[in-house]
CSV table of C-alpha atoms in Angstrom, one decimal:
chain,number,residue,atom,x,y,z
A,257,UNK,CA,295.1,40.5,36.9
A,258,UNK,CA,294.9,37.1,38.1
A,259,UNK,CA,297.2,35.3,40.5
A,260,UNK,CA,298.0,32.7,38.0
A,261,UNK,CA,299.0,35.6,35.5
A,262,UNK,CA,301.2,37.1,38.1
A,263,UNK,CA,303.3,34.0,38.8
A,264,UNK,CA,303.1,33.8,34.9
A,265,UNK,CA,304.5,37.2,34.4
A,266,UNK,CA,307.0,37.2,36.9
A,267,UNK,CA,308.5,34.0,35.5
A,268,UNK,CA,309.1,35.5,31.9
A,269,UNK,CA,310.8,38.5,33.3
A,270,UNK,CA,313.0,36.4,34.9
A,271,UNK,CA,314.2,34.1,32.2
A,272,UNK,CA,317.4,35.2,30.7
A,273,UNK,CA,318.2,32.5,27.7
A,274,UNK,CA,315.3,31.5,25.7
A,275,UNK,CA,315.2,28.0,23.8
A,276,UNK,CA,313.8,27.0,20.3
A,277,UNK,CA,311.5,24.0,21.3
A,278,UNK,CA,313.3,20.3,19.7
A,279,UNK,CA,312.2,18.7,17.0
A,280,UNK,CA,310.7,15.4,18.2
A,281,UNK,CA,311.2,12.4,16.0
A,282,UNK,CA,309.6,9.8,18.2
A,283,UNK,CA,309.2,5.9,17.2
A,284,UNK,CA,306.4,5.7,18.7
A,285,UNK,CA,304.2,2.2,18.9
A,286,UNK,CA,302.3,1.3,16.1
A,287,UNK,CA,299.7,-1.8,16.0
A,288,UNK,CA,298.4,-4.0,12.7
A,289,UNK,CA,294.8,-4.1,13.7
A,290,UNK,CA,294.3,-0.2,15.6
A,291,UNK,CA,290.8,-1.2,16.7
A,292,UNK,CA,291.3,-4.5,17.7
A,293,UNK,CA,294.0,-3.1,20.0
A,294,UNK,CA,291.5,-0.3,20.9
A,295,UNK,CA,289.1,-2.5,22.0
A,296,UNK,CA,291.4,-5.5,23.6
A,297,UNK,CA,292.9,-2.3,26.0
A,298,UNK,CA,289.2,-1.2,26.7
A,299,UNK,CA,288.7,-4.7,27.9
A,300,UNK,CA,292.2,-4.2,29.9
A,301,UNK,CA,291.2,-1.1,31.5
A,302,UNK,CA,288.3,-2.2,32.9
A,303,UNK,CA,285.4,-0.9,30.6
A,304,UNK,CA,284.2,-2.0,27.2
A,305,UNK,CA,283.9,-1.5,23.2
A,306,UNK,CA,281.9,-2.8,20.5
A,307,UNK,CA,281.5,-2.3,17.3
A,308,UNK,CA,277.9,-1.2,16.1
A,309,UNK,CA,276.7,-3.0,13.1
A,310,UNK,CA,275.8,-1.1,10.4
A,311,UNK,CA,271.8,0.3,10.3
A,312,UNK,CA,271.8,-1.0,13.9
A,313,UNK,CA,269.5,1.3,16.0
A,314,UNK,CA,272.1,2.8,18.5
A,315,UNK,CA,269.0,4.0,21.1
A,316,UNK,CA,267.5,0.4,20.9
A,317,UNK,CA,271.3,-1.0,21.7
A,318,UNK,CA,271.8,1.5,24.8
A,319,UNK,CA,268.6,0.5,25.7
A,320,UNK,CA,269.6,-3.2,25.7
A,321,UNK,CA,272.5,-2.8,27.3
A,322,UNK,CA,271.4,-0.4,30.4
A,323,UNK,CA,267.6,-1.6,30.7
A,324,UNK,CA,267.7,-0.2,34.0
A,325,UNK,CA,268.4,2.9,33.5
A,326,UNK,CA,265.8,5.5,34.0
A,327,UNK,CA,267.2,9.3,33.8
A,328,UNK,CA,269.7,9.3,30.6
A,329,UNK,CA,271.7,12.4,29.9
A,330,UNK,CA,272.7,13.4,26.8
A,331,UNK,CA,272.6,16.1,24.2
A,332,UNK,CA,273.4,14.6,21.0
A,333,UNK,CA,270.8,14.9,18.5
A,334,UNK,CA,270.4,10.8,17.3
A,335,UNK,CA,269.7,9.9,21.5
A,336,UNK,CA,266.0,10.2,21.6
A,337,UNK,CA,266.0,8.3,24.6
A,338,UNK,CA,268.0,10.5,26.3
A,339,UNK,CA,265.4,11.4,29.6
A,340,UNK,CA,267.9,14.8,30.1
A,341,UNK,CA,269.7,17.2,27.9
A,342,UNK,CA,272.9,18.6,30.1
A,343,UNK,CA,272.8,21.6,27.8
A,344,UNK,CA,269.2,22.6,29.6
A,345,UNK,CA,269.7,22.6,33.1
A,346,UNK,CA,269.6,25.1,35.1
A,347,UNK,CA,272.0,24.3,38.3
A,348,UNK,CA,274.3,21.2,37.2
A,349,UNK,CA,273.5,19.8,40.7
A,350,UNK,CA,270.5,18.6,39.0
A,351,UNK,CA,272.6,16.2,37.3
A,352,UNK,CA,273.2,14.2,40.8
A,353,UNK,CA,271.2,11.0,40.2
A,354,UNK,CA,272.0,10.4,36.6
A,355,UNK,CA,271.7,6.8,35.9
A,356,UNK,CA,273.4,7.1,32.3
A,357,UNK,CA,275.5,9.8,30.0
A,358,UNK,CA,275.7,9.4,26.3
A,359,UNK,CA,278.4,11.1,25.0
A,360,UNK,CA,280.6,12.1,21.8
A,361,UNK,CA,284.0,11.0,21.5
A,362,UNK,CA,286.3,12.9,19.3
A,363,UNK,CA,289.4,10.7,19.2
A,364,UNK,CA,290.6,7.1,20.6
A,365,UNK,CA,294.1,5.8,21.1
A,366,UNK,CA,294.9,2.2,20.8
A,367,UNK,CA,297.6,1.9,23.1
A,368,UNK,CA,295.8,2.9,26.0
A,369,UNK,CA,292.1,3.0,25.3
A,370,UNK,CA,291.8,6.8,26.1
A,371,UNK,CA,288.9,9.1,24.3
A,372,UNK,CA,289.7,12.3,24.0
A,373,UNK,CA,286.4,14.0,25.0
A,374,UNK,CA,286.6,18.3,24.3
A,375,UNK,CA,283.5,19.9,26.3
A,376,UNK,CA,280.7,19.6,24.0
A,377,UNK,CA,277.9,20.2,26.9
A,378,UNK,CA,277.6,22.8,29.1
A,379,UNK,CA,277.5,21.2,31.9
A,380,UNK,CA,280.5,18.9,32.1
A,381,UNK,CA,279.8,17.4,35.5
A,382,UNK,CA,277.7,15.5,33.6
A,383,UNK,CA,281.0,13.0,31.9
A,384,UNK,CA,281.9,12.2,35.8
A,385,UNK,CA,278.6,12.1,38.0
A,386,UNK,CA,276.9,9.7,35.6
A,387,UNK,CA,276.6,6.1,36.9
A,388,UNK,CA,277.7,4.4,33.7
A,389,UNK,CA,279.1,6.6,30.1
A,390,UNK,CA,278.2,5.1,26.6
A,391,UNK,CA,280.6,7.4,24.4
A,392,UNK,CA,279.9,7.3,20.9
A,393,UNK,CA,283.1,7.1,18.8
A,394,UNK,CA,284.0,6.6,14.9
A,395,UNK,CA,285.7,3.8,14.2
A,396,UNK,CA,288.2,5.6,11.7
A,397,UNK,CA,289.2,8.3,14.4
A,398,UNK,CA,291.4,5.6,16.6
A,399,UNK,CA,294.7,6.6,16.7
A,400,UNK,CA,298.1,4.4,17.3
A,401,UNK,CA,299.3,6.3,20.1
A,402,UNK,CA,299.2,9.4,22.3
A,403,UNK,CA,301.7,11.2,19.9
A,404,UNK,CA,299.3,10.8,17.1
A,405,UNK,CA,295.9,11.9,19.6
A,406,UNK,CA,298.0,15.6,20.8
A,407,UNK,CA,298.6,16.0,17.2
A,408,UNK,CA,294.8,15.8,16.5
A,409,UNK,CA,293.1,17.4,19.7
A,410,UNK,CA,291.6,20.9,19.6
A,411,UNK,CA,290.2,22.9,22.3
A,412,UNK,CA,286.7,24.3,21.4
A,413,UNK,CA,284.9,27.3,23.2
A,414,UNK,CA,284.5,26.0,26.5
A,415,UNK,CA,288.5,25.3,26.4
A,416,UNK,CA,288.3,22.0,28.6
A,417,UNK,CA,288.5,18.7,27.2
A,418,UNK,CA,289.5,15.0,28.8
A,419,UNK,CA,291.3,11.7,28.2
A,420,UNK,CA,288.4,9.1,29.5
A,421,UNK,CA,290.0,5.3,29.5
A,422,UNK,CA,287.2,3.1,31.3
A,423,UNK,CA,285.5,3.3,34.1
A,424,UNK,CA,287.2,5.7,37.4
A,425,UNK,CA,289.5,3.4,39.5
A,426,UNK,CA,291.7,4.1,42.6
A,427,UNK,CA,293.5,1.9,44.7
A,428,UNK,CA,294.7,2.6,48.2
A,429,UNK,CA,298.5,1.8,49.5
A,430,UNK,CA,297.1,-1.8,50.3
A,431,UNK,CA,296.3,-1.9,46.7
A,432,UNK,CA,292.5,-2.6,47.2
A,433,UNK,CA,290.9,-1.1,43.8
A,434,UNK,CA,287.6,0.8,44.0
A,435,UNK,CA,285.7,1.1,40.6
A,436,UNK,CA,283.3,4.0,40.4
A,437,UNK,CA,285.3,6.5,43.2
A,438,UNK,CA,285.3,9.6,41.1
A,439,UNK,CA,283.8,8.6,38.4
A,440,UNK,CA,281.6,6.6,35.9
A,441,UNK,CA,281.0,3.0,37.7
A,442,UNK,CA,281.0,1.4,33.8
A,443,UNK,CA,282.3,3.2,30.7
A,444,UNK,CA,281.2,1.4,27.4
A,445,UNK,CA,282.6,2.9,24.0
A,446,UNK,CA,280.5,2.4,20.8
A,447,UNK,CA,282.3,2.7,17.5
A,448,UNK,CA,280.4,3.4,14.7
């Protein structure tokens, strides 16, 4: 037995009254345009969105809009320019140099620009060591709120999953902010 199921343990043998979990009735924000929001708070947040026209070629688009990128990671079927597949690697140190991650989104909140990304590679190293993250998103799986995204998210096989909302950014006590300090550099979010 784990540590973690120890502490677990001794804390049910030691609760004496048990509560029914409330019912939550909460008001929460709603907005008359859910992807405009989405993509005014991407904008907000310090990344990007845009919508992709229909029968545009997504792989000539990523293309267009990271020319420089030469080692692309990404395991979805419709990237053929994907240079790496994360599922294939054998050490996910390997990963260390990726210029680009295209990834799946499953669900995006308007209020804050969050994706909710569920580990859908096998290496998930590869959502946070990539310079810049294209994540691929439909359109009509934007949410109002946070409420409404816990209500959808599921936890798949690998049981790990991720709110992404733009690029990584820090800031220091002297409130100087550092983009790219744990994370992506650039996050754009394609909605198809």
């Amino acid at each position: 037995m784990s540590s973690k199921n120890d502490i677990l343990s001794n804390v049910k043998r030691h609760i004496k009254v048990q509560y029914d979990m409330p019912d939550l009735d909460i008001a929460a924000i709603q907005y008359p345009d859910k992807l405009e929001k989405f993509t005014q708070m991407c904008k907000a947040v310090g990344g990007d969105a845009m919508v992709v026209k229909e029968g545009e070629d997504i792989n000539a688009l990523i293309r267009s809009l990271y020319p420089e990128a030469k080692i692309i990671a990404s395991n979805l079927p419709e990237i053929d320019i994907a240079t790496i597949n994360p599922d294939n690697v054998e050490d996910a140190h390997s990963l260390n140099g990726t210029d680009l991650a295209v990834i799946q989104g499953e669900v995006g909140v308007a209020e804050n620009a969050c994706v909710w990304i569920p580990q859908n590679v096998k290496e998930k190293v590869v959502y946070f060591i990539s310079e810049y993250l294209v994540i691929l998103l439909d359109k009509n799986k934007i949410v109002h709120n946070m409420h409404e995204a816990y209500d959808q998210i599921k936890f798949n096989d690998y049981g790990f999953g991720v709110f992404i909302s733009g690029p990584s950014k820090t800031a220091d006590i002297e409130q100087s902010l550092v983009v790219g300090a744990h994370g992506a550099k650039g996050v754009i979010v394609l909605l198809k």
